[in-house]
mmCIF file of C-alpha atoms and ligand atoms in Angstrom:
data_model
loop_
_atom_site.group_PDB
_atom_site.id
_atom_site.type_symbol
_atom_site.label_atom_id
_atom_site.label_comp_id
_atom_site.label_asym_id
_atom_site.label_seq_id
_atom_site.Cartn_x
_atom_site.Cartn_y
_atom_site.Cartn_z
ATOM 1 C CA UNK S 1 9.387 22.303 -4.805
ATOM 2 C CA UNK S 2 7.480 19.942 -3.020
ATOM 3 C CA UNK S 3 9.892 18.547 0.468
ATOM 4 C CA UNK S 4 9.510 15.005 1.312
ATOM 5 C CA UNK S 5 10.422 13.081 4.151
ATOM 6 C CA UNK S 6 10.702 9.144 3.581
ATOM 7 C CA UNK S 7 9.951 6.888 6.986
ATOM 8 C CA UNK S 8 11.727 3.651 6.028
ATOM 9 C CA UNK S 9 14.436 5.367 3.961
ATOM 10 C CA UNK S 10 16.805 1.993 4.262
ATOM 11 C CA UNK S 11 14.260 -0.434 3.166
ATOM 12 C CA UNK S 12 13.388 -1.403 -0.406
ATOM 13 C CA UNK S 13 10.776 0.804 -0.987
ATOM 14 C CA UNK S 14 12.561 3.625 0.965
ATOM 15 C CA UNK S 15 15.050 3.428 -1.822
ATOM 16 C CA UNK S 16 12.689 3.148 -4.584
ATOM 17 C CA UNK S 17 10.993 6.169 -3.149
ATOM 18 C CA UNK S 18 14.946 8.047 -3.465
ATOM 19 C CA UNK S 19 15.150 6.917 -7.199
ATOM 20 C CA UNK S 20 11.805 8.120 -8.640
ATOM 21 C CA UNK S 21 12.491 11.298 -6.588
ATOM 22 C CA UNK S 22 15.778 12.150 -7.684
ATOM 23 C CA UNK S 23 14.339 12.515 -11.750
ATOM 24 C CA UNK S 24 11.143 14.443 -10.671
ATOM 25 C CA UNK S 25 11.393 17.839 -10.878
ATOM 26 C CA UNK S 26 9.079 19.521 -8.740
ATOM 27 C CA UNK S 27 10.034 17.046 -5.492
ATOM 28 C CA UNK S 28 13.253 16.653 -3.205
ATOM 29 C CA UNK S 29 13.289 14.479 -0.401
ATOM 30 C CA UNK S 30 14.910 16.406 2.185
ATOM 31 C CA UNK S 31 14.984 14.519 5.224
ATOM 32 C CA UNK S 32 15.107 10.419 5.858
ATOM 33 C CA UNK S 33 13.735 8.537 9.296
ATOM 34 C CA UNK S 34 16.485 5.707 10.197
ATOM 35 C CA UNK S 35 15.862 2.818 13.451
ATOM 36 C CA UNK S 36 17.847 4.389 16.305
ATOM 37 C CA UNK S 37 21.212 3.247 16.466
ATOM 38 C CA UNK S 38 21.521 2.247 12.785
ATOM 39 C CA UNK S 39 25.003 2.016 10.870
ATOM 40 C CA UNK S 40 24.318 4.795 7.918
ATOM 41 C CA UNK S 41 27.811 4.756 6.644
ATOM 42 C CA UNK S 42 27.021 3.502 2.869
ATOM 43 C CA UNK S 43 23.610 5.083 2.975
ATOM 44 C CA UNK S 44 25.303 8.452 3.721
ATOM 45 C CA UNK S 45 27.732 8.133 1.018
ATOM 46 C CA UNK S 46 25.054 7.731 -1.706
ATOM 47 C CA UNK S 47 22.575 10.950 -0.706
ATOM 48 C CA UNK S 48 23.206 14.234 -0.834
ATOM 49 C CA UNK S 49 25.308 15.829 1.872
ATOM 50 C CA UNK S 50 21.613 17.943 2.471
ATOM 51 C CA UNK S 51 19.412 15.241 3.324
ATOM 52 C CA UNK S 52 18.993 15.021 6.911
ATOM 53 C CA UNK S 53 19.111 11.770 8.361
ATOM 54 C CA UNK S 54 17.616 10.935 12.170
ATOM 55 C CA UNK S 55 15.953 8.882 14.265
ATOM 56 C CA UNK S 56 13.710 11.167 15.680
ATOM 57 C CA UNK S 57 10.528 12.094 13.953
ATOM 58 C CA UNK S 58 9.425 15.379 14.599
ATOM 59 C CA UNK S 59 12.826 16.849 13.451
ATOM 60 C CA UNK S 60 12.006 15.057 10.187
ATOM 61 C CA UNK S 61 8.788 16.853 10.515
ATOM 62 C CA UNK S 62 9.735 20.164 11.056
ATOM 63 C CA UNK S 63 11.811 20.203 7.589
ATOM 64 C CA UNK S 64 8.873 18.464 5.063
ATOM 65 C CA UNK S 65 5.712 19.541 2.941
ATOM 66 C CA UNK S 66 4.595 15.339 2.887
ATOM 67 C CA UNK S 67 5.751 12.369 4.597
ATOM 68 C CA UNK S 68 6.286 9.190 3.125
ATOM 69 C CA UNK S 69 5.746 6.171 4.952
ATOM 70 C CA UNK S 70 6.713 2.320 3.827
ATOM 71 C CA UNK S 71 8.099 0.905 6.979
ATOM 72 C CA UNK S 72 6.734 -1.350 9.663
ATOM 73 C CA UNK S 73 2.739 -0.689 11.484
ATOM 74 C CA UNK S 74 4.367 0.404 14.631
ATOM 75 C CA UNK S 75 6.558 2.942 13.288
ATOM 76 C CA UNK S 76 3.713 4.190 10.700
ATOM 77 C CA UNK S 77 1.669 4.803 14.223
ATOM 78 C CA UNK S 78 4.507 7.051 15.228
ATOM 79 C CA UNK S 79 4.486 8.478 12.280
ATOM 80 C CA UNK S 80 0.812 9.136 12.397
ATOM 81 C CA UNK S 81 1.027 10.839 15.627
ATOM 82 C CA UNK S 82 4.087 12.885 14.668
ATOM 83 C CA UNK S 83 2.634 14.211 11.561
ATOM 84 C CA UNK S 84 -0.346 15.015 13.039
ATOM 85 C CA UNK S 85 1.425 17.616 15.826
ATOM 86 C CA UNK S 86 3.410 19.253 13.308
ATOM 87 C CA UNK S 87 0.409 19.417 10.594
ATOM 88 C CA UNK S 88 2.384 17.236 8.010
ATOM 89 C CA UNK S 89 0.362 15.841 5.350
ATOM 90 C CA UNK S 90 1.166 12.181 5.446
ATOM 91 C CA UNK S 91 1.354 9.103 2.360
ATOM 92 C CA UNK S 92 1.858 5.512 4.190
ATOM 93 C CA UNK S 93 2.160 2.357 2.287
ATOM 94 C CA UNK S 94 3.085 0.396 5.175
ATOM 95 C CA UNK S 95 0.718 -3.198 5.358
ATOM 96 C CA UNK S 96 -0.271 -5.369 8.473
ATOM 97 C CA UNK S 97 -1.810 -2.857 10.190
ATOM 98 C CA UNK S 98 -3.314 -4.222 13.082
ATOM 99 C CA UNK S 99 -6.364 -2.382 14.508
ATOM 100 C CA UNK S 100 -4.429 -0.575 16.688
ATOM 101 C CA UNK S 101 -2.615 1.166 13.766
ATOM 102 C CA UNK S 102 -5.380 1.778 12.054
ATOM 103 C CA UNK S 103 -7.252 3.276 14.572
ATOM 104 C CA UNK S 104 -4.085 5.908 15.035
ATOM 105 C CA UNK S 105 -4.443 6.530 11.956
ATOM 106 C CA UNK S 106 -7.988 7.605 12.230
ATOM 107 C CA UNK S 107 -6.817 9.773 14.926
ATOM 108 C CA UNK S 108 -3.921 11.685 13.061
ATOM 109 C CA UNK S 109 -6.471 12.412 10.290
ATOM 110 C CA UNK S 110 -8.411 14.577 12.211
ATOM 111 C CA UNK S 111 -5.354 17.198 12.119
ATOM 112 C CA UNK S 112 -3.852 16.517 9.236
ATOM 113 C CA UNK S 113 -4.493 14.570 5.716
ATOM 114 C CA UNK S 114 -3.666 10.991 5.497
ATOM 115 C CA UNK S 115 -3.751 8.599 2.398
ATOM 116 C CA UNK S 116 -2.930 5.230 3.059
ATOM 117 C CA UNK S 117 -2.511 2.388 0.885
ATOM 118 C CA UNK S 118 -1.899 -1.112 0.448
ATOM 119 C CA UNK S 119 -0.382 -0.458 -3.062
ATOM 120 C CA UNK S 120 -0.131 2.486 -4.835
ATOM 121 C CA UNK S 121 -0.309 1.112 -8.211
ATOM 122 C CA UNK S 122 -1.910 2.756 -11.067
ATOM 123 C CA UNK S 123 -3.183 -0.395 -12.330
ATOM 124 C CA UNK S 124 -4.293 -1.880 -8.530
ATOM 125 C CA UNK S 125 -6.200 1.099 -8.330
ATOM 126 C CA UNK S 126 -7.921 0.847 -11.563
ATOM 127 C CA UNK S 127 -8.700 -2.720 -10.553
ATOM 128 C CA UNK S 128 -9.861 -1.835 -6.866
ATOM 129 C CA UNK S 129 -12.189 0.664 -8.886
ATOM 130 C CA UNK S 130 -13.736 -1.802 -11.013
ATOM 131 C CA UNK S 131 -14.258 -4.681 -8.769
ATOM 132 C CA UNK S 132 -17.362 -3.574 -7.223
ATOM 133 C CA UNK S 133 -19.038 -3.856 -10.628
ATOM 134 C CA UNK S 134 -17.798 -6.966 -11.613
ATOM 135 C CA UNK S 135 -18.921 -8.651 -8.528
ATOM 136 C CA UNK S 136 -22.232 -6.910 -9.473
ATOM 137 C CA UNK S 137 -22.218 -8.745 -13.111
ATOM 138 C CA UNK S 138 -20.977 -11.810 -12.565
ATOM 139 C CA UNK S 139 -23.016 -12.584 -8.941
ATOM 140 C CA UNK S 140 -23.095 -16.100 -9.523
ATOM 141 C CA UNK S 141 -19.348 -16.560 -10.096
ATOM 142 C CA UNK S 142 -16.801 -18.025 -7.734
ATOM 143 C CA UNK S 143 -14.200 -15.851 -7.365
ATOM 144 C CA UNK S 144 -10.569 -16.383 -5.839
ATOM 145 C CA UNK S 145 -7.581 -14.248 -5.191
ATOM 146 C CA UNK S 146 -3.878 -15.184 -5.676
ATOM 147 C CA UNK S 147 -1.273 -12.652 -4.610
ATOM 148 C CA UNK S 148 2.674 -13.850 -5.271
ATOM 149 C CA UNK S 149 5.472 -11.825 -3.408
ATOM 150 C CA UNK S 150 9.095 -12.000 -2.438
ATOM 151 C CA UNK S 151 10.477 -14.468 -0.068
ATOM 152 C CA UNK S 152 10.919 -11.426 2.134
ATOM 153 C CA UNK S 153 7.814 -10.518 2.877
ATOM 154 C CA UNK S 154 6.193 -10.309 6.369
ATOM 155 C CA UNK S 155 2.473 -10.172 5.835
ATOM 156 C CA UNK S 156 0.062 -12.548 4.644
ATOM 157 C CA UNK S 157 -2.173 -12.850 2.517
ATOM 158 C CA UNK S 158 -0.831 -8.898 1.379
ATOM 159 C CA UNK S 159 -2.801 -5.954 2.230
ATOM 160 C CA UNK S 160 -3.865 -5.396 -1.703
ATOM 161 C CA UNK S 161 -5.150 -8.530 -1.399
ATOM 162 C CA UNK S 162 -7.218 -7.654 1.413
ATOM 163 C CA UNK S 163 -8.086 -4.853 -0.678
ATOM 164 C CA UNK S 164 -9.599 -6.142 -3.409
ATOM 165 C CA UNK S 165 -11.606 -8.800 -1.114
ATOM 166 C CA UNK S 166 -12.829 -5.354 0.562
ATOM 167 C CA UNK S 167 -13.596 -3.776 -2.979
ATOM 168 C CA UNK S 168 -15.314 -6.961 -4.089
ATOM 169 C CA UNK S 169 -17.627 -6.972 -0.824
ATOM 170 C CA UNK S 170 -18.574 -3.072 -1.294
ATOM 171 C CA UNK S 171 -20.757 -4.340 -4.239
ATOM 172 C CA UNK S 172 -22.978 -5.334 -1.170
ATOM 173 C CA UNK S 173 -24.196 -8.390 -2.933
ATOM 174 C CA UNK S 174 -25.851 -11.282 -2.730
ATOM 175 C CA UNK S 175 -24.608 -14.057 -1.515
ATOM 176 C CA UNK S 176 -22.319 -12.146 1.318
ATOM 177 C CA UNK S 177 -18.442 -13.037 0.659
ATOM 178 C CA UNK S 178 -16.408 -15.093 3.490
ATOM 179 C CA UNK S 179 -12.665 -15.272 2.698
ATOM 180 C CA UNK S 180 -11.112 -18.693 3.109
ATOM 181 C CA UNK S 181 -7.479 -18.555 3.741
ATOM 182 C CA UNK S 182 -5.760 -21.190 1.521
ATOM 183 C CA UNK S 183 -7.090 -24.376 1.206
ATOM 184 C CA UNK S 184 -6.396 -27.988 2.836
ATOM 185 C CA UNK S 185 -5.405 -30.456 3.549
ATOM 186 C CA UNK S 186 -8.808 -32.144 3.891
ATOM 187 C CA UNK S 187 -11.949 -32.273 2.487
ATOM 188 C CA UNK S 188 -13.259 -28.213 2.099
ATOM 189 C CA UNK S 189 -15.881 -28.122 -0.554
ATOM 190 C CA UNK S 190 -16.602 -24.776 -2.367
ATOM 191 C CA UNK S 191 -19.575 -22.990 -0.564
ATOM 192 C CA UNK S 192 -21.369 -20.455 -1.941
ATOM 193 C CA UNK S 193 -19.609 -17.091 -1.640
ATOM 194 C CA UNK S 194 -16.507 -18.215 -0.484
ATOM 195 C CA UNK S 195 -13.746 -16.053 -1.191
ATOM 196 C CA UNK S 196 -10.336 -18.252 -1.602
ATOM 197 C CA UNK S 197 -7.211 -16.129 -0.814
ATOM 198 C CA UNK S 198 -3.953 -17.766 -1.448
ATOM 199 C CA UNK S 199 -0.213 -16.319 -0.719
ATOM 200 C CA UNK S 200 2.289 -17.574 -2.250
ATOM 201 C CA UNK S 201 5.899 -16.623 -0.939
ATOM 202 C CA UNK S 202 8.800 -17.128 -3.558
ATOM 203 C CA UNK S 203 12.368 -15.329 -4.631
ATOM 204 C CA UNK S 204 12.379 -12.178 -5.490
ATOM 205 C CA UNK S 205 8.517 -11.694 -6.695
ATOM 206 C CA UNK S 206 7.759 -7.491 -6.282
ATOM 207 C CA UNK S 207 4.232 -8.362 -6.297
ATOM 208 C CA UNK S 208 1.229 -9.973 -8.685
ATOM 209 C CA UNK S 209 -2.126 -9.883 -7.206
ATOM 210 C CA UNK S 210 -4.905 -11.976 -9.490
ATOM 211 C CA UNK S 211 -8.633 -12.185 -9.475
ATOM 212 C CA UNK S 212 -10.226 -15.070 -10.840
ATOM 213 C CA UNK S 213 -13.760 -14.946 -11.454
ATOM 214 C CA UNK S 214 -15.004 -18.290 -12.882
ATOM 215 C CA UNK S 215 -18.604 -20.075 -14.106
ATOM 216 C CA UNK S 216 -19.183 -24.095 -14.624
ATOM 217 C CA UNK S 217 -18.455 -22.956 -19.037
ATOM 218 C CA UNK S 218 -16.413 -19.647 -18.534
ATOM 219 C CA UNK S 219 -13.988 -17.497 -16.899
ATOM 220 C CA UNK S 220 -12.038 -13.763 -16.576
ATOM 221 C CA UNK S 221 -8.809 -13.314 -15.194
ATOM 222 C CA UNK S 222 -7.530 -10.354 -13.811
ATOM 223 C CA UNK S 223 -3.755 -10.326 -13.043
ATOM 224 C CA UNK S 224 -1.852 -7.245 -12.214
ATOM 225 C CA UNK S 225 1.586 -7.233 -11.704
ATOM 226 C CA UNK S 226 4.731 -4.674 -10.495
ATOM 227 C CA UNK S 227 8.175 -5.511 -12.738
ATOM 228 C CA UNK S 228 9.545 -3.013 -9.769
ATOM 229 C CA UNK S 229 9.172 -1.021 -6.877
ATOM 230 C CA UNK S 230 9.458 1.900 -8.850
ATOM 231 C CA UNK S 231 5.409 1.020 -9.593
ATOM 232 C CA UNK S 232 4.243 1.860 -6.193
ATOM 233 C CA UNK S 233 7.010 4.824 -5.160
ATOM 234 C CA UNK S 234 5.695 6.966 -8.541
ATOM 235 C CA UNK S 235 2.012 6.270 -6.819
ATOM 236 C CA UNK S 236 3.182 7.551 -3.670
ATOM 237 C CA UNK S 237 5.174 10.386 -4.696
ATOM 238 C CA UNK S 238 2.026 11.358 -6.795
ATOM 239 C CA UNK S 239 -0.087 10.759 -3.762
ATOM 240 C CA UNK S 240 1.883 13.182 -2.302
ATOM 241 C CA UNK S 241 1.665 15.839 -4.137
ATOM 242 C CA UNK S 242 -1.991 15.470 -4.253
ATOM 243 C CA UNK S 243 -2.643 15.573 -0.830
ATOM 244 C CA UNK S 244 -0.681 18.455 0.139
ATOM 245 C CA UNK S 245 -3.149 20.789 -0.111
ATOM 246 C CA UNK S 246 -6.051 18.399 1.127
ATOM 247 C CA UNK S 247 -8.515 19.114 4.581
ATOM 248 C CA UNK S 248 -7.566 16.547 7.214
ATOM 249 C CA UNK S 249 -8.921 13.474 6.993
ATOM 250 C CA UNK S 250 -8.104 9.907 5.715
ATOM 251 C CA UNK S 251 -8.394 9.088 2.383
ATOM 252 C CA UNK S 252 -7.692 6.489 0.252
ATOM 253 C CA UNK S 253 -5.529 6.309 -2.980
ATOM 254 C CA UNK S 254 -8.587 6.164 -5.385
ATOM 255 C CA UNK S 255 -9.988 9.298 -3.676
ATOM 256 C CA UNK S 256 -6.924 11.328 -4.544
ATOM 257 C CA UNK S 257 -6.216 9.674 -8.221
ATOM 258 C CA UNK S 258 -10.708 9.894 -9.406
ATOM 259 C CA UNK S 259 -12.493 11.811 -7.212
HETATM 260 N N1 NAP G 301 1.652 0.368 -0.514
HETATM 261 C C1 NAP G 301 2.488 -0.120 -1.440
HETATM 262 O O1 NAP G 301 2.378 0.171 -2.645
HETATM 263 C C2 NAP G 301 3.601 -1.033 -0.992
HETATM 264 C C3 NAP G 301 4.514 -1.576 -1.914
HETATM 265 C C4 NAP G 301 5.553 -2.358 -1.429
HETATM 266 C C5 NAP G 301 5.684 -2.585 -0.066
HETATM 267 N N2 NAP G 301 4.762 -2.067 0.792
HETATM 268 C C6 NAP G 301 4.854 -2.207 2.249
HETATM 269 O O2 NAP G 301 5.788 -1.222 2.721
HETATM 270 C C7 NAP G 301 6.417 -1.717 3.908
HETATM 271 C C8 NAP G 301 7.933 -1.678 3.732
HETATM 272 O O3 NAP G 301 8.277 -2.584 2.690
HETATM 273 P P1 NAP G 301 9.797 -2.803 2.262
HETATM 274 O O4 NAP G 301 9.787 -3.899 1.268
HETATM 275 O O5 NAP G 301 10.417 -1.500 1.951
HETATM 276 O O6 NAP G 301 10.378 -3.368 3.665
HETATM 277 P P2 NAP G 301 11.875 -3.325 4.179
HETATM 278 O O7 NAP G 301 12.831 -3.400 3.049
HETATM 279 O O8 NAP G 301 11.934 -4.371 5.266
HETATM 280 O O9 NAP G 301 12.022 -1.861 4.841
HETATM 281 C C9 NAP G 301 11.392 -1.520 6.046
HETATM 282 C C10 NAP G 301 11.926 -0.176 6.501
HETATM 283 O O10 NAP G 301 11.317 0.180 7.747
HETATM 284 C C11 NAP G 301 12.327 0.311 8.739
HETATM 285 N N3 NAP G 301 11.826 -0.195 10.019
HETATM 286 C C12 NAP G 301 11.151 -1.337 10.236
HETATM 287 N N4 NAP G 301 10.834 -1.455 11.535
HETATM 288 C C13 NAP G 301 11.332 -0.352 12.139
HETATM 289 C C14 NAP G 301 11.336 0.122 13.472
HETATM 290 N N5 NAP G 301 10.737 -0.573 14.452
HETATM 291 N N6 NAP G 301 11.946 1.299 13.745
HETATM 292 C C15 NAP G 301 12.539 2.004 12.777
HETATM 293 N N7 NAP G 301 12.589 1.602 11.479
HETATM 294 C C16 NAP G 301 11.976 0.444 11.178
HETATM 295 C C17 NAP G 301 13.492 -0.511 8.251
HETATM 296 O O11 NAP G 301 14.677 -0.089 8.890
HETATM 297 P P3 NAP G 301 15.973 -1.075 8.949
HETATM 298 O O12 NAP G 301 16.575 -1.022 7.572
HETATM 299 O O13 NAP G 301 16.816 -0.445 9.995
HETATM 300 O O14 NAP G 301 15.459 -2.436 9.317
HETATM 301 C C18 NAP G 301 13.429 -0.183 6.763
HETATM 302 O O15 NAP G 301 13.942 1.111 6.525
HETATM 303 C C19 NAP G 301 5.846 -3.116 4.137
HETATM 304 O O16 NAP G 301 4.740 -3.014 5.018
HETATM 305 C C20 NAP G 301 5.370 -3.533 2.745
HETATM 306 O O17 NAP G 301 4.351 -4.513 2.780
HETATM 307 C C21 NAP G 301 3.731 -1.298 0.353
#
């Protein structure tokens, strides 16, 4: 039985994280991190009696195989650093890391392995996978990405979206790519190798990321989206169990899922 600990256990992913959980077999989460201070009255009442709740990291630690993170950058640095003194394999999906948090990261993943990100998607990470050679194919094309989320969300443009800009540029081709955040008002003609990304904030939207590649006589359309969290908590439950018995070191989601 594989013991997780979810970081974030009272947000929306925290709780899609508890439903996938509860019908997989071979996982429990054990343990749940909650902010200091936090009413967990009606959280409490809907987890079993087992499930340690606290606000203080390494005594999550001490009871888990994996940690999963989806909360805010600062916490996931906490996290990092926790996980990495009690040798806890860790899974974040937390976005808007800053450099700071990223660099923590880095750090943690000397002790212990690390996966992070952006969206743990199956079909994200098929597209983040074939990206590179599309940009290779169709040099000449403008591209642009679109990414539509709920009205709730804190970063923009998304950290997938960021992602596939980043798996785009790894084709290392010619002319280099410069992101252009939304356009206008004004006059901003195309240049080559711009790279338009556009956020658009709206209801309820779980997420839809879309890559438009386009010609003066043609174009391809790539649009993935989630119909509910439960998309990215199976990725990072899977995640999980596939970095368990990993070397430290920080990997990405397409590492554990192809290579
Ligand atoms: N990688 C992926 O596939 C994927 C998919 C969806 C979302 N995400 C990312 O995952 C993160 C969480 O998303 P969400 O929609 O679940 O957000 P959310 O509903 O706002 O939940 C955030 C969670 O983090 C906790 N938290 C935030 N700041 C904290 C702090 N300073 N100390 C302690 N706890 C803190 C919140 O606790 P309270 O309830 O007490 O506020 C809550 O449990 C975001 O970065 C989002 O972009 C990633």
């Amino acid at each position: 039985m594989l013991r997780i600990g979810v970081i974030g256990i009272t947000g929306r992913m925290g709780q899609a994280v508890l439903d996938v959980a509860s019908s997989a077999r071979d996982i429990a989460v054990v343990a749940g991190f909650v902010r200091p201070g936090r009413d967990t009255a009606t959280l409490r009442a809907a987890l079993p009696p087992s499930l340690l709740l606290t606000d203080a990291l390494p005594d999550l630690m001490r009871l888990v195989d994996v940690a999963i993170d989806f909360s805010h950058p600062d916490l996931t640095l906490a996290a990092a650093r926790a996980a990495a003194s009690a040798g806890v394999p860790l899974v974040s999906g937390t976005t808007g890391l800053a450099e700071a948090h990223q660099a923590a990261l880095l750090d943690a993943a000397q002790h212990v392995p690390i996966v992070h990100a952006a969206n743990f998607s199956l079909g994200i990470a098929v597209l983040l996978r074939i990206l590179p050679e599309l940009r290779r194919l169709f040099v000449d094309w403008d591209i642009e990405i679109i990414e539509r989320h709920h009205r709730g969300k804190r970063d923009a443009p998304s950290g997938t979206a960021l992602a596939l800009l980043r798996a785009l540029d790894a084709a290392q081709a010619e002319p280099a790519l410069t992101p252009v955040y939304g356009r206008g008002p004004g006059e901003a003609p195309r240049r080559p190798g711009e790279v338009g990304l556009h956020a658009v904030r709206a209801g309820g939207e779980v997420g839809r990321h879309s890559v438009l590649l386009a010609s003066d006589d043609e174009g391809l359309e790539f649009t993935h989206w989630a119909q509910n969290r439960r998309a990215y908590a199976r990725g990072a439950l899977e995640a999980a169990r596939r970095i368990r018995n990993r070397p430290p070191g920080l990997y990405t989601f397409s590492d554990l899922l192809f290579a």
